[in-house]
Amino acid sequence: MSRLTKLISLAALLVAPSMATAAEVNVVSWGGAYTESQKLGYGDPYQEMSGVQVNWIDYSGGLSEIKAQVESGAITWDIIDVYARDTIIGCDEGLFVEFDFDNDFPAGVNGMKASDDFFAPMPSDCAVGNILYSWNYAYNTDNINFDGNYPDSMEDFFNPDKYPGVRSIYSSAMSNLEFALVADGVPASEVYDYMEDNGIDRALDKLTDLCTNPKGGCIFWSAGAQPPEQLVSGEAIMATGWNGRHFNAIVNEGSPMKMVWDGQILDYEYFVLVKGGPNQEEAMKALQYFTSSEGLAGSAKHIAYAPFRISSLDVIMADEPWFYSEQAGAVEIMPHMPTAPANTENYVLMNPEWYADNNTEINDAWEAWKANL
Amino acid sequence: MNSKKSDFVKFEQVDKSYDGKELVVKGLDLDIAEGEFLTLLGPSGSGKTTTLMMLAGFETPTNGEIYFDGRPINNIPPHKRGIGMVFQNYALFPHLSVYENLAFPLKVRKVDKSEIEERINKTLKMVSLTGFENRMPAQLSGGQQQRVAVARALVFDPKLVLMDEPLGALDKNLRESMQYELKHIHESLGVTVVYVTHDQGEALTMSNRIAVFNDGKVQQLSGPNELYETPVNSFVASFIGENNTFTGTVKEIASGSAKIETDSGETIVANPIAVSSSGEKSRISLRPERVSIDPNEQLENKFTSEIREIIYHGDHTRVRVNLLGNDEFILKVPNASSDLKLNVGDKLDLGWSSHDCRALDY
Amino acid sequence: MTAEIRTSDGELLSVKLKKVERRRRTTAFLLAAPLLFFIVFAYVIPIFQMLGRSIDNAEMNSFLTETHEVMQTWDGSEMPGEDVTSTFYYELKTAVENKYHGKIATRLNYEKGGFTSLIKKTSRKLKNFDENANFLDQFIDVHKKWGDIEYWQALKRGTDAYHFRKYLTTFDYEQRFDGSIERIPEKLRINVTLWLRTIFVAVGVTFCCFILAYPISHLLSVLPTRYSNLLMICVLLPFWTSLLVRTSSWMVLLQKQGVLNDTLVSLGFVADESRLELMYNMTGTFIAMTQILLPFMVLPLYSVMKTISPSLMRAATSMGATPFHAFRKIYFPLTYAGISAGSILVFVLAIGYYITPALVGGAKGILISNRIAYHMQQSLDWSLATAMATVLLIAVLVVYWLYNKIVGIDNMRLG
Ligand SMILES: Nc1ncnc2c1ncn2[C@@H]1O[C@H](COP(=O)(O)OP(=O)(O)O)[C@@H](O)[C@H]1O
Ligand SMILES: [Mg+2]
């Protein structure tokens, strides 16, 4: 980093109004209904309990912003809600704090030590689990193109001849490659084995068929709130997305939508603590609360994502109907979880290592594909 | 001259309004003879340009009809009228050379190349611009640009040429020499010219006939000397040449002479032009050069004045005096009579004939 | 020779003149100095920094200095010797300890795909290495890719302090390790497509702007001031609207259930099930960019048209030209200066645009500047981003140069 940029950042710091009065923590997440669930579930309670102000900042994923902050020496983020892939890359590059897991995080309310209470091992030393969510797709039930005949598989999503209409898909490669392979007949559990072996090309070919079919066509979403909006506005007839966002649109907004649970990708979401963040110590304490049994259970009160701790599920099940919103009232949430038995009949388990190791190749192939569409 | 039409151009009851509230041209009746140099003269805003534009086709009459060479032309678009036009700012095409400017109307008419060249050479010679073919307009002086504009309006042999204050932007000397040139061109080509100006000197020098405009109406249409010598109303009298006026009331009227009592109580014997009965208000007009100093002949009007100001003008001296309560009475004294000693405050006897003193409308 | 001329106070005329002139020049310079200073710091220096960055690989070179040095004696024809592999081992070990092996992996991956996973996997296993055994064998044990000589060749090349290969990437070419230059595999080609698309969009938008702006500008130039001011405000409105407001209003207007489609359907021009696709395609890109850039065409055209006296057209028609002929031969040629100034402005701005087209144009709205932004912000390959930006800059300079050749920069009227 050049001295010039340092000087500029210093100037920016001097100009910025000093707000060092009360302790605060800056948490970065994906916005919309998801951030709302985090704020209501553990952000606000923690703020009330500790007197530390929790500020929520929206972003759309990726490490570029935090890398830029580190490069310029003006780090403003403390905690980031990230994909597993990014915990690995960021940890390797020294962006995040490495945890001593069982010391840093409290045991569950069931007495299990943290590393046992969390469903799965962490993908890197810098990650602490947050939720399990699914990438799946939903469709607009009011769309006249269906004519009473609705899709129920990943294959249907990729079949514009049967279900004509524009599809909305994620603007990066993640999820799209998996969906395409499943639709192309690859067993859900073997998707990543195929990826190593020419699978990217195969997936992109499948996507080309969908996106260039005059009856199909693709538009791209980059923020989680977009897919339901595009479905409701009629821009897309089907849209991939995050199950919690679809659920929110259906339950809280009464949107005419239905999710399809086939070939969905079950994925873990994590928190990381930025190394050298402006409030690193306060942030660690906040993070401990966020990821406690009650904390994680708290967010599930407001969105259909499964808490990462087994003990949190116990908390929820003991108190069903757990979900509550003004529009929908109290709702039993367990059947809507991405981990519910009915929702895990044929699913892909996200492989973050594959993404972390092959990030550049995947992105290059994806961007070239998109540009030549 | 006999075969030429006297109503080559004819305005018949033409009205024009731009805004639907005010008539800019009111009930215009005007005949223009073939080969004539007719000038529309009047103060700014009197409707001269509007009249010209209606003739050229850029404005449509609100009412009435215009005839050109016997045909009504209200519905003929400008480019089909075949009327040459010279604009005040010349309107030369800045991106075309002098040659191309002149060739433009000919090319439009699909004249062949050799003839174009011939005609342009002839026309340029006529305006003394031979050798300037390849100059761009910006490389010419104002006078040269003006000649190009004239040449361009003439090069396609139109039967009628309109000129809207074409000399307005030139300095005095150039303007005078251009006046003679235009007059000569008109005489040698015999083309009909309708010329607009607000400069009476220019109008008097060049025209066969002059139509004096005011307030959207023709006040008088006649030859230059008639206009000067026998104005028919007080507007024309005051607009053309210098003019001393008195206002008064008609006391007695007989054929060829009227007794008028001025506002100051004196009685002037005048030539009744626009008055017909006693008791009428009238404005009396008297040209300065028709006033005699120390008159010894028998004149109907003799009065004493007092000198207020003396202005030396080279060939003559202008003397402002107070006469019959009029403080702005002007005398023109030729410098040949230099024996005359004039001093401010001196008394001066003045006199004039009743014939030269015209009783006009109030 | 004439005698030297002196001013009345006895000084040599030439000397005195210079003195007076110098004072005038100093004043002029002082007046321009703040701007000059600003331009040098805010424009000239950053541009040279940018040029530098596009070939700069010094950081990478500093991470693996010694490896790079010992590799200079290795000709790359067969697997490297232990001098190379051991040096690399120790330097990589330092990198892992200091946590910059991630950066090494990313950088090397630009040279050859697969390096990210290779370095990361190797880094994780580095602590198991026996420092007394053969390093090459142990590297190959960790990952079979180390047995592929191309990775070692890429390592040698990837640690050069500077290189020009990013400029090849800019046009979808790559330099093989034997020095030959070839196009990259077809499926990975992206930049040429985007360059062509960018030029197509820029030319198309310039044309659309011209078609729309010409009549508007003419109207503006002939209307009385009170009407023309109102119309001018309408034209300039996009200038005063924030990007987000503009974009969301396009969404409202252009999307399938949007105002435009609704109107067309209710008027019966299109069937409800075949609503027009006005967004997320080229149509959207063109509509959005044309609207934004329209003022840049209108203003120069307007300023030129304002100076064209209406009597010129009248003169032409009085000479017998039809209104169309008069327009083509007189009015239109006189607006060339405005057309060219407007076109060059719109074109240059259009090839630099990226946020709007991508928002409204979807995948079809991705232009070369989106790629530059992508490499600046997402992939963080700043060398490639700056190389592409440099090419873009050169393209703009070429356009100016051509313009100057054809029209002459003095003839430009910017309003
Ligand atoms: N295009 C126009 N629109 C409205 N009013 C006009 C227009 N042209 C002239 N006028 C008005 O008509 C009157 C006569 O104008 P004009 O014919 O140009 O007079 P002149 O040429 O004698 O000075 C003026 O009061 C002028 O303001
Ligand atoms: Mg006029």
PDB file of N, CA, C and O in Angstrom, chain A residues 64 67 71 89 91-94 98 166 201 205 219-220 230 233-235 357 360-361 363 365 367-368 370-373, chain C residues 99 101-102 106 109 113-114 116-117 120 187-190 193-194 197 255-257 277 280 363-364 366 371 374 377-378 380:
ATOM      1  N   SER A  64     -13.773  -8.724  -1.553  1.00  0.00           N
ATOM      2  CA  SER A  64     -13.075  -7.597  -2.160  1.00  0.00           C
ATOM      3  C   SER A  64     -13.143  -6.346  -1.296  1.00  0.00           C
ATOM      4  O   SER A  64     -12.153  -5.634  -1.148  1.00  0.00           O
ATOM      5  N   LYS A  67     -10.881  -6.654   1.699  1.00  0.00           N
ATOM      6  CA  LYS A  67      -9.494  -6.594   1.232  1.00  0.00           C
ATOM      7  C   LYS A  67      -9.097  -5.157   0.931  1.00  0.00           C
ATOM      8  O   LYS A  67      -7.993  -4.720   1.247  1.00  0.00           O
ATOM      9  N   GLU A  71      -6.122  -3.117   2.594  1.00  0.00           N
ATOM     10  CA  GLU A  71      -5.099  -2.496   1.746  1.00  0.00           C
ATOM     11  C   GLU A  71      -4.929  -1.018   2.069  1.00  0.00           C
ATOM     12  O   GLU A  71      -3.826  -0.510   2.101  1.00  0.00           O
ATOM     13  N   ILE A  89     -10.554 -18.637   2.214  1.00  0.00           N
ATOM     14  CA  ILE A  89      -9.656 -17.730   1.501  1.00  0.00           C
ATOM     15  C   ILE A  89      -9.171 -16.627   2.433  1.00  0.00           C
ATOM     16  O   ILE A  89      -7.979 -16.334   2.518  1.00  0.00           O
ATOM     17  N   CYS A  91      -9.008 -16.567   5.658  1.00  0.00           N
ATOM     18  CA  CYS A  91      -8.152 -17.065   6.732  1.00  0.00           C
ATOM     19  C   CYS A  91      -6.749 -17.300   6.192  1.00  0.00           C
ATOM     20  O   CYS A  91      -5.759 -16.927   6.821  1.00  0.00           O
ATOM     21  N   ASP A  92      -6.680 -17.896   4.998  1.00  0.00           N
ATOM     22  CA  ASP A  92      -5.375 -18.121   4.374  1.00  0.00           C
ATOM     23  C   ASP A  92      -4.640 -16.822   4.143  1.00  0.00           C
ATOM     24  O   ASP A  92      -3.417 -16.766   4.196  1.00  0.00           O
ATOM     25  N   GLU A  93      -5.374 -15.783   3.833  1.00  0.00           N
ATOM     26  CA  GLU A  93      -4.719 -14.514   3.508  1.00  0.00           C
ATOM     27  C   GLU A  93      -4.526 -13.652   4.753  1.00  0.00           C
ATOM     28  O   GLU A  93      -4.090 -12.509   4.646  1.00  0.00           O
ATOM     29  N   GLY A  94      -4.913 -14.178   5.916  1.00  0.00           N
ATOM     30  CA  GLY A  94      -4.646 -13.464   7.162  1.00  0.00           C
ATOM     31  C   GLY A  94      -5.571 -12.286   7.409  1.00  0.00           C
ATOM     32  O   GLY A  94      -5.210 -11.361   8.121  1.00  0.00           O
ATOM     33  N   GLU A  98      -8.011 -15.976  13.970  1.00  0.00           N
ATOM     34  CA  GLU A  98      -8.156 -17.428  14.151  1.00  0.00           C
ATOM     35  C   GLU A  98      -8.666 -17.692  15.557  1.00  0.00           C
ATOM     36  O   GLU A  98      -8.206 -17.095  16.523  1.00  0.00           O
ATOM     37  N   VAL A 166     -38.766 -16.566 -18.402  1.00  0.00           N
ATOM     38  CA  VAL A 166     -37.415 -16.162 -18.026  1.00  0.00           C
ATOM     39  C   VAL A 166     -37.074 -16.678 -16.637  1.00  0.00           C
ATOM     40  O   VAL A 166     -37.913 -16.669 -15.738  1.00  0.00           O
ATOM     41  N   ASP A 201     -17.602 -27.165 -17.646  1.00  0.00           N
ATOM     42  CA  ASP A 201     -18.045 -26.998 -19.030  1.00  0.00           C
ATOM     43  C   ASP A 201     -19.444 -27.582 -19.233  1.00  0.00           C
ATOM     44  O   ASP A 201     -20.291 -26.989 -19.889  1.00  0.00           O
ATOM     45  N   ASP A 205     -22.669 -25.537 -20.352  1.00  0.00           N
ATOM     46  CA  ASP A 205     -23.426 -25.880 -21.565  1.00  0.00           C
ATOM     47  C   ASP A 205     -24.921 -25.989 -21.253  1.00  0.00           C
ATOM     48  O   ASP A 205     -25.769 -25.513 -21.998  1.00  0.00           O
ATOM     49  N   ILE A 219     -32.119 -13.857 -16.375  1.00  0.00           N
ATOM     50  CA  ILE A 219     -31.663 -12.609 -15.803  1.00  0.00           C
ATOM     51  C   ILE A 219     -30.935 -12.976 -14.525  1.00  0.00           C
ATOM     52  O   ILE A 219     -31.020 -14.113 -14.065  1.00  0.00           O
ATOM     53  N   PHE A 220     -30.172 -12.026 -13.980  1.00  0.00           N
ATOM     54  CA  PHE A 220     -29.285 -12.374 -12.872  1.00  0.00           C
ATOM     55  C   PHE A 220     -29.626 -11.554 -11.638  1.00  0.00           C
ATOM     56  O   PHE A 220     -29.952 -10.373 -11.744  1.00  0.00           O
ATOM     57  N   GLN A 230     -38.455 -10.197  -8.351  1.00  0.00           N
ATOM     58  CA  GLN A 230     -38.540 -10.468  -9.789  1.00  0.00           C
ATOM     59  C   GLN A 230     -39.674 -11.439 -10.094  1.00  0.00           C
ATOM     60  O   GLN A 230     -40.315 -11.341 -11.137  1.00  0.00           O
ATOM     61  N   SER A 233     -42.918  -9.307  -9.717  1.00  0.00           N
ATOM     62  CA  SER A 233     -43.094  -8.323 -10.787  1.00  0.00           C
ATOM     63  C   SER A 233     -43.296  -8.984 -12.142  1.00  0.00           C
ATOM     64  O   SER A 233     -43.638  -8.317 -13.110  1.00  0.00           O
ATOM     65  N   GLY A 234     -43.061 -10.304 -12.211  1.00  0.00           N
ATOM     66  CA  GLY A 234     -43.255 -10.982 -13.489  1.00  0.00           C
ATOM     67  C   GLY A 234     -42.033 -10.955 -14.380  1.00  0.00           C
ATOM     68  O   GLY A 234     -42.065 -11.466 -15.493  1.00  0.00           O
ATOM     69  N   GLU A 235     -40.935 -10.352 -13.892  1.00  0.00           N
ATOM     70  CA  GLU A 235     -39.717 -10.357 -14.685  1.00  0.00           C
ATOM     71  C   GLU A 235     -39.232 -11.778 -14.925  1.00  0.00           C
ATOM     72  O   GLU A 235     -38.649 -12.087 -15.943  1.00  0.00           O
ATOM     73  N   ASP A 357     -10.442 -23.427  -3.549  1.00  0.00           N
ATOM     74  CA  ASP A 357      -9.242 -23.812  -4.285  1.00  0.00           C
ATOM     75  C   ASP A 357      -9.300 -23.405  -5.752  1.00  0.00           C
ATOM     76  O   ASP A 357      -8.268 -23.175  -6.381  1.00  0.00           O
ATOM     77  N   THR A 360     -10.457 -18.786  -8.901  1.00  0.00           N
ATOM     78  CA  THR A 360     -10.124 -18.004 -10.101  1.00  0.00           C
ATOM     79  C   THR A 360     -10.602 -18.688 -11.373  1.00  0.00           C
ATOM     80  O   THR A 360     -11.210 -18.041 -12.239  1.00  0.00           O
ATOM     81  N   GLU A 361     -10.330 -19.977 -11.480  1.00  0.00           N
ATOM     82  CA  GLU A 361     -10.744 -20.692 -12.697  1.00  0.00           C
ATOM     83  C   GLU A 361     -12.260 -20.644 -12.844  1.00  0.00           C
ATOM     84  O   GLU A 361     -12.781 -20.416 -13.936  1.00  0.00           O
ATOM     85  N   ASN A 363     -14.364 -18.461 -11.616  1.00  0.00           N
ATOM     86  CA  ASN A 363     -14.819 -17.119 -11.963  1.00  0.00           C
ATOM     87  C   ASN A 363     -14.502 -16.766 -13.405  1.00  0.00           C
ATOM     88  O   ASN A 363     -15.330 -16.169 -14.102  1.00  0.00           O
ATOM     89  N   ALA A 365     -14.114 -18.752 -15.956  1.00  0.00           N
ATOM     90  CA  ALA A 365     -14.994 -19.488 -16.873  1.00  0.00           C
ATOM     91  C   ALA A 365     -16.403 -18.902 -16.829  1.00  0.00           C
ATOM     92  O   ALA A 365     -17.045 -18.712 -17.858  1.00  0.00           O
ATOM     93  N   GLU A 367     -17.444 -15.813 -15.859  1.00  0.00           N
ATOM     94  CA  GLU A 367     -17.559 -14.461 -16.421  1.00  0.00           C
ATOM     95  C   GLU A 367     -17.500 -14.504 -17.945  1.00  0.00           C
ATOM     96  O   GLU A 367     -18.230 -13.777 -18.619  1.00  0.00           O
ATOM     97  N   ALA A 368     -16.625 -15.374 -18.469  1.00  0.00           N
ATOM     98  CA  ALA A 368     -16.536 -15.477 -19.927  1.00  0.00           C
ATOM     99  C   ALA A 368     -17.840 -16.031 -20.492  1.00  0.00           C
ATOM    100  O   ALA A 368     -18.348 -15.573 -21.514  1.00  0.00           O
ATOM    101  N   LYS A 370     -20.805 -15.727 -19.184  1.00  0.00           N
ATOM    102  CA  LYS A 370     -21.863 -14.731 -19.072  1.00  0.00           C
ATOM    103  C   LYS A 370     -21.716 -13.660 -20.153  1.00  0.00           C
ATOM    104  O   LYS A 370     -22.696 -13.240 -20.771  1.00  0.00           O
ATOM    105  N   ALA A 371     -20.461 -13.257 -20.367  1.00  0.00           N
ATOM    106  CA  ALA A 371     -20.253 -12.186 -21.338  1.00  0.00           C
ATOM    107  C   ALA A 371     -20.579 -12.632 -22.754  1.00  0.00           C
ATOM    108  O   ALA A 371     -20.975 -11.828 -23.586  1.00  0.00           O
ATOM    109  N   ASN A 372     -20.393 -13.916 -23.033  1.00  0.00           N
ATOM    110  CA  ASN A 372     -20.628 -14.391 -24.394  1.00  0.00           C
ATOM    111  C   ASN A 372     -22.043 -14.902 -24.612  1.00  0.00           C
ATOM    112  O   ASN A 372     -22.358 -15.452 -25.670  1.00  0.00           O
ATOM    113  N   LEU A 373     -22.851 -14.738 -23.593  1.00  0.00           N
ATOM    114  CA  LEU A 373     -24.222 -15.264 -23.678  1.00  0.00           C
ATOM    115  C   LEU A 373     -24.977 -14.643 -24.844  1.00  0.00           C
ATOM    116  O   LEU A 373     -24.950 -13.445 -25.045  1.00  0.00           O
TER     117      LEU A 373
ATOM    118  N   LYS C  99       1.822 -15.395   6.564  1.00  0.00           N
ATOM    119  CA  LYS C  99       0.461 -15.313   6.006  1.00  0.00           C
ATOM    120  C   LYS C  99       0.382 -14.545   4.695  1.00  0.00           C
ATOM    121  O   LYS C  99      -0.572 -13.807   4.459  1.00  0.00           O
ATOM    122  N   HIS C 101       1.138 -16.345   1.829  1.00  0.00           N
ATOM    123  CA  HIS C 101       1.098 -17.388   0.796  1.00  0.00           C
ATOM    124  C   HIS C 101      -0.203 -17.322  -0.002  1.00  0.00           C
ATOM    125  O   HIS C 101      -0.250 -17.731  -1.149  1.00  0.00           O
ATOM    126  N   GLY C 102      -1.271 -16.766   0.612  1.00  0.00           N
ATOM    127  CA  GLY C 102      -2.534 -16.599  -0.129  1.00  0.00           C
ATOM    128  C   GLY C 102      -2.339 -15.685  -1.329  1.00  0.00           C
ATOM    129  O   GLY C 102      -2.802 -15.952  -2.437  1.00  0.00           O
ATOM    130  N   THR C 106      -2.711 -16.489  -5.292  1.00  0.00           N
ATOM    131  CA  THR C 106      -3.564 -15.729  -6.211  1.00  0.00           C
ATOM    132  C   THR C 106      -2.760 -15.232  -7.410  1.00  0.00           C
ATOM    133  O   THR C 106      -3.175 -15.359  -8.561  1.00  0.00           O
ATOM    134  N   ASN C 109      -1.689 -17.892  -9.745  1.00  0.00           N
ATOM    135  CA  ASN C 109      -2.822 -18.420 -10.481  1.00  0.00           C
ATOM    136  C   ASN C 109      -3.110 -17.615 -11.744  1.00  0.00           C
ATOM    137  O   ASN C 109      -3.666 -18.136 -12.697  1.00  0.00           O
ATOM    138  N   GLY C 113      -3.606 -21.526 -14.299  1.00  0.00           N
ATOM    139  CA  GLY C 113      -4.745 -21.979 -13.521  1.00  0.00           C
ATOM    140  C   GLY C 113      -4.369 -23.187 -12.687  1.00  0.00           C
ATOM    141  O   GLY C 113      -3.566 -24.025 -13.107  1.00  0.00           O
ATOM    142  N   GLY C 114      -4.947 -23.301 -11.495  1.00  0.00           N
ATOM    143  CA  GLY C 114      -4.667 -24.450 -10.640  1.00  0.00           C
ATOM    144  C   GLY C 114      -3.622 -24.153  -9.578  1.00  0.00           C
ATOM    145  O   GLY C 114      -3.428 -24.944  -8.661  1.00  0.00           O
ATOM    146  N   THR C 116      -3.715 -21.862  -7.302  1.00  0.00           N
ATOM    147  CA  THR C 116      -4.303 -21.532  -5.997  1.00  0.00           C
ATOM    148  C   THR C 116      -4.360 -22.771  -5.123  1.00  0.00           C
ATOM    149  O   THR C 116      -3.819 -22.789  -4.006  1.00  0.00           O
ATOM    150  N   SER C 117      -5.005 -23.807  -5.666  1.00  0.00           N
ATOM    151  CA  SER C 117      -5.139 -25.012  -4.848  1.00  0.00           C
ATOM    152  C   SER C 117      -3.776 -25.649  -4.608  1.00  0.00           C
ATOM    153  O   SER C 117      -3.517 -26.185  -3.528  1.00  0.00           O
ATOM    154  N   LYS C 120      -2.015 -23.682  -1.876  1.00  0.00           N
ATOM    155  CA  LYS C 120      -2.701 -23.800  -0.594  1.00  0.00           C
ATOM    156  C   LYS C 120      -2.510 -25.171   0.011  1.00  0.00           C
ATOM    157  O   LYS C 120      -2.246 -25.313   1.214  1.00  0.00           O
ATOM    158  N   LYS C 187     -13.582 -21.004 -24.797  1.00  0.00           N
ATOM    159  CA  LYS C 187     -14.581 -20.826 -23.736  1.00  0.00           C
ATOM    160  C   LYS C 187     -14.188 -19.761 -22.728  1.00  0.00           C
ATOM    161  O   LYS C 187     -15.021 -19.297 -21.965  1.00  0.00           O
ATOM    162  N   LEU C 188     -12.915 -19.412 -22.692  1.00  0.00           N
ATOM    163  CA  LEU C 188     -12.473 -18.430 -21.704  1.00  0.00           C
ATOM    164  C   LEU C 188     -12.347 -17.037 -22.301  1.00  0.00           C
ATOM    165  O   LEU C 188     -12.052 -16.089 -21.604  1.00  0.00           O
ATOM    166  N   ARG C 189     -12.557 -16.940 -23.609  1.00  0.00           N
ATOM    167  CA  ARG C 189     -12.409 -15.626 -24.242  1.00  0.00           C
ATOM    168  C   ARG C 189     -13.548 -14.723 -23.802  1.00  0.00           C
ATOM    169  O   ARG C 189     -14.700 -15.104 -23.850  1.00  0.00           O
ATOM    170  N   ILE C 190     -13.189 -13.546 -23.380  1.00  0.00           N
ATOM    171  CA  ILE C 190     -14.215 -12.633 -22.897  1.00  0.00           C
ATOM    172  C   ILE C 190     -13.943 -11.205 -23.334  1.00  0.00           C
ATOM    173  O   ILE C 190     -14.846 -10.474 -23.735  1.00  0.00           O
ATOM    174  N   THR C 193     -14.792  -9.997 -27.031  1.00  0.00           N
ATOM    175  CA  THR C 193     -16.249  -9.839 -27.133  1.00  0.00           C
ATOM    176  C   THR C 193     -16.685  -8.512 -26.525  1.00  0.00           C
ATOM    177  O   THR C 193     -17.485  -7.777 -27.109  1.00  0.00           O
ATOM    178  N   LEU C 194     -16.145  -8.219 -25.338  1.00  0.00           N
ATOM    179  CA  LEU C 194     -16.579  -7.020 -24.637  1.00  0.00           C
ATOM    180  C   LEU C 194     -16.066  -5.738 -25.294  1.00  0.00           C
ATOM    181  O   LEU C 194     -16.763  -4.734 -25.327  1.00  0.00           O
ATOM    182  N   ARG C 197     -18.336  -5.303 -28.169  1.00  0.00           N
ATOM    183  CA  ARG C 197     -19.658  -4.886 -27.718  1.00  0.00           C
ATOM    184  C   ARG C 197     -19.634  -3.431 -27.260  1.00  0.00           C
ATOM    185  O   ARG C 197     -20.537  -2.654 -27.549  1.00  0.00           O
ATOM    186  N   GLN C 255     -39.845  -2.743 -17.188  1.00  0.00           N
ATOM    187  CA  GLN C 255     -39.956  -4.183 -16.928  1.00  0.00           C
ATOM    188  C   GLN C 255     -41.232  -4.760 -17.517  1.00  0.00           C
ATOM    189  O   GLN C 255     -42.099  -4.043 -18.000  1.00  0.00           O
ATOM    190  N   LYS C 256     -41.301  -6.106 -17.454  1.00  0.00           N
ATOM    191  CA  LYS C 256     -42.392  -6.778 -18.169  1.00  0.00           C
ATOM    192  C   LYS C 256     -43.765  -6.320 -17.697  1.00  0.00           C
ATOM    193  O   LYS C 256     -44.681  -6.187 -18.484  1.00  0.00           O
ATOM    194  N   GLN C 257     -43.890  -6.133 -16.376  1.00  0.00           N
ATOM    195  CA  GLN C 257     -45.166  -5.642 -15.858  1.00  0.00           C
ATOM    196  C   GLN C 257     -45.093  -4.132 -15.684  1.00  0.00           C
ATOM    197  O   GLN C 257     -45.829  -3.555 -14.896  1.00  0.00           O
ATOM    198  N   GLU C 277     -39.634  -7.552 -24.147  1.00  0.00           N
ATOM    199  CA  GLU C 277     -38.466  -7.595 -23.260  1.00  0.00           C
ATOM    200  C   GLU C 277     -37.684  -6.304 -23.472  1.00  0.00           C
ATOM    201  O   GLU C 277     -36.958  -6.164 -24.434  1.00  0.00           O
ATOM    202  N   TYR C 280     -32.837  -5.929 -19.302  1.00  0.00           N
ATOM    203  CA  TYR C 280     -31.915  -7.062 -19.237  1.00  0.00           C
ATOM    204  C   TYR C 280     -31.528  -7.533 -20.633  1.00  0.00           C
ATOM    205  O   TYR C 280     -31.350  -8.718 -20.870  1.00  0.00           O
ATOM    206  N   ALA C 363     -26.938  -9.267 -18.511  1.00  0.00           N
ATOM    207  CA  ALA C 363     -25.698  -9.837 -19.044  1.00  0.00           C
ATOM    208  C   ALA C 363     -25.290  -9.111 -20.319  1.00  0.00           C
ATOM    209  O   ALA C 363     -24.111  -8.935 -20.594  1.00  0.00           O
ATOM    210  N   LYS C 364     -26.260  -8.663 -21.089  1.00  0.00           N
ATOM    211  CA  LYS C 364     -25.950  -7.969 -22.345  1.00  0.00           C
ATOM    212  C   LYS C 364     -25.443  -6.556 -22.098  1.00  0.00           C
ATOM    213  O   LYS C 364     -25.020  -5.875 -23.027  1.00  0.00           O
ATOM    214  N   ILE C 366     -23.053  -5.886 -19.997  1.00  0.00           N
ATOM    215  CA  ILE C 366     -21.684  -5.914 -19.495  1.00  0.00           C
ATOM    216  C   ILE C 366     -20.763  -5.371 -20.572  1.00  0.00           C
ATOM    217  O   ILE C 366     -20.738  -5.863 -21.691  1.00  0.00           O
ATOM    218  N   ARG C 371     -15.685  -4.943 -16.828  1.00  0.00           N
ATOM    219  CA  ARG C 371     -14.575  -5.869 -16.589  1.00  0.00           C
ATOM    220  C   ARG C 371     -13.483  -5.167 -15.791  1.00  0.00           C
ATOM    221  O   ARG C 371     -12.889  -5.742 -14.891  1.00  0.00           O
ATOM    222  N   TYR C 374     -14.670  -4.985 -12.422  1.00  0.00           N
ATOM    223  CA  TYR C 374     -14.644  -6.328 -11.847  1.00  0.00           C
ATOM    224  C   TYR C 374     -13.230  -6.675 -11.371  1.00  0.00           C
ATOM    225  O   TYR C 374     -13.038  -7.170 -10.262  1.00  0.00           O
ATOM    226  N   GLN C 377     -12.398  -4.484  -8.318  1.00  0.00           N
ATOM    227  CA  GLN C 377     -13.142  -4.660  -7.075  1.00  0.00           C
ATOM    228  C   GLN C 377     -13.362  -6.113  -6.682  1.00  0.00           C
ATOM    229  O   GLN C 377     -13.468  -6.415  -5.500  1.00  0.00           O
ATOM    230  N   GLN C 378     -13.489  -6.996  -7.652  1.00  0.00           N
ATOM    231  CA  GLN C 378     -13.830  -8.375  -7.315  1.00  0.00           C
ATOM    232  C   GLN C 378     -12.614  -9.291  -7.366  1.00  0.00           C
ATOM    233  O   GLN C 378     -12.220  -9.854  -6.363  1.00  0.00           O
ATOM    234  N   LEU C 380      -9.633  -8.449  -7.895  1.00  0.00           N
ATOM    235  CA  LEU C 380      -8.490  -7.716  -7.351  1.00  0.00           C
ATOM    236  C   LEU C 380      -7.217  -7.901  -8.165  1.00  0.00           C
ATOM    237  O   LEU C 380      -6.116  -7.769  -7.662  1.00  0.00           O
TER     238      LEU C 380
END
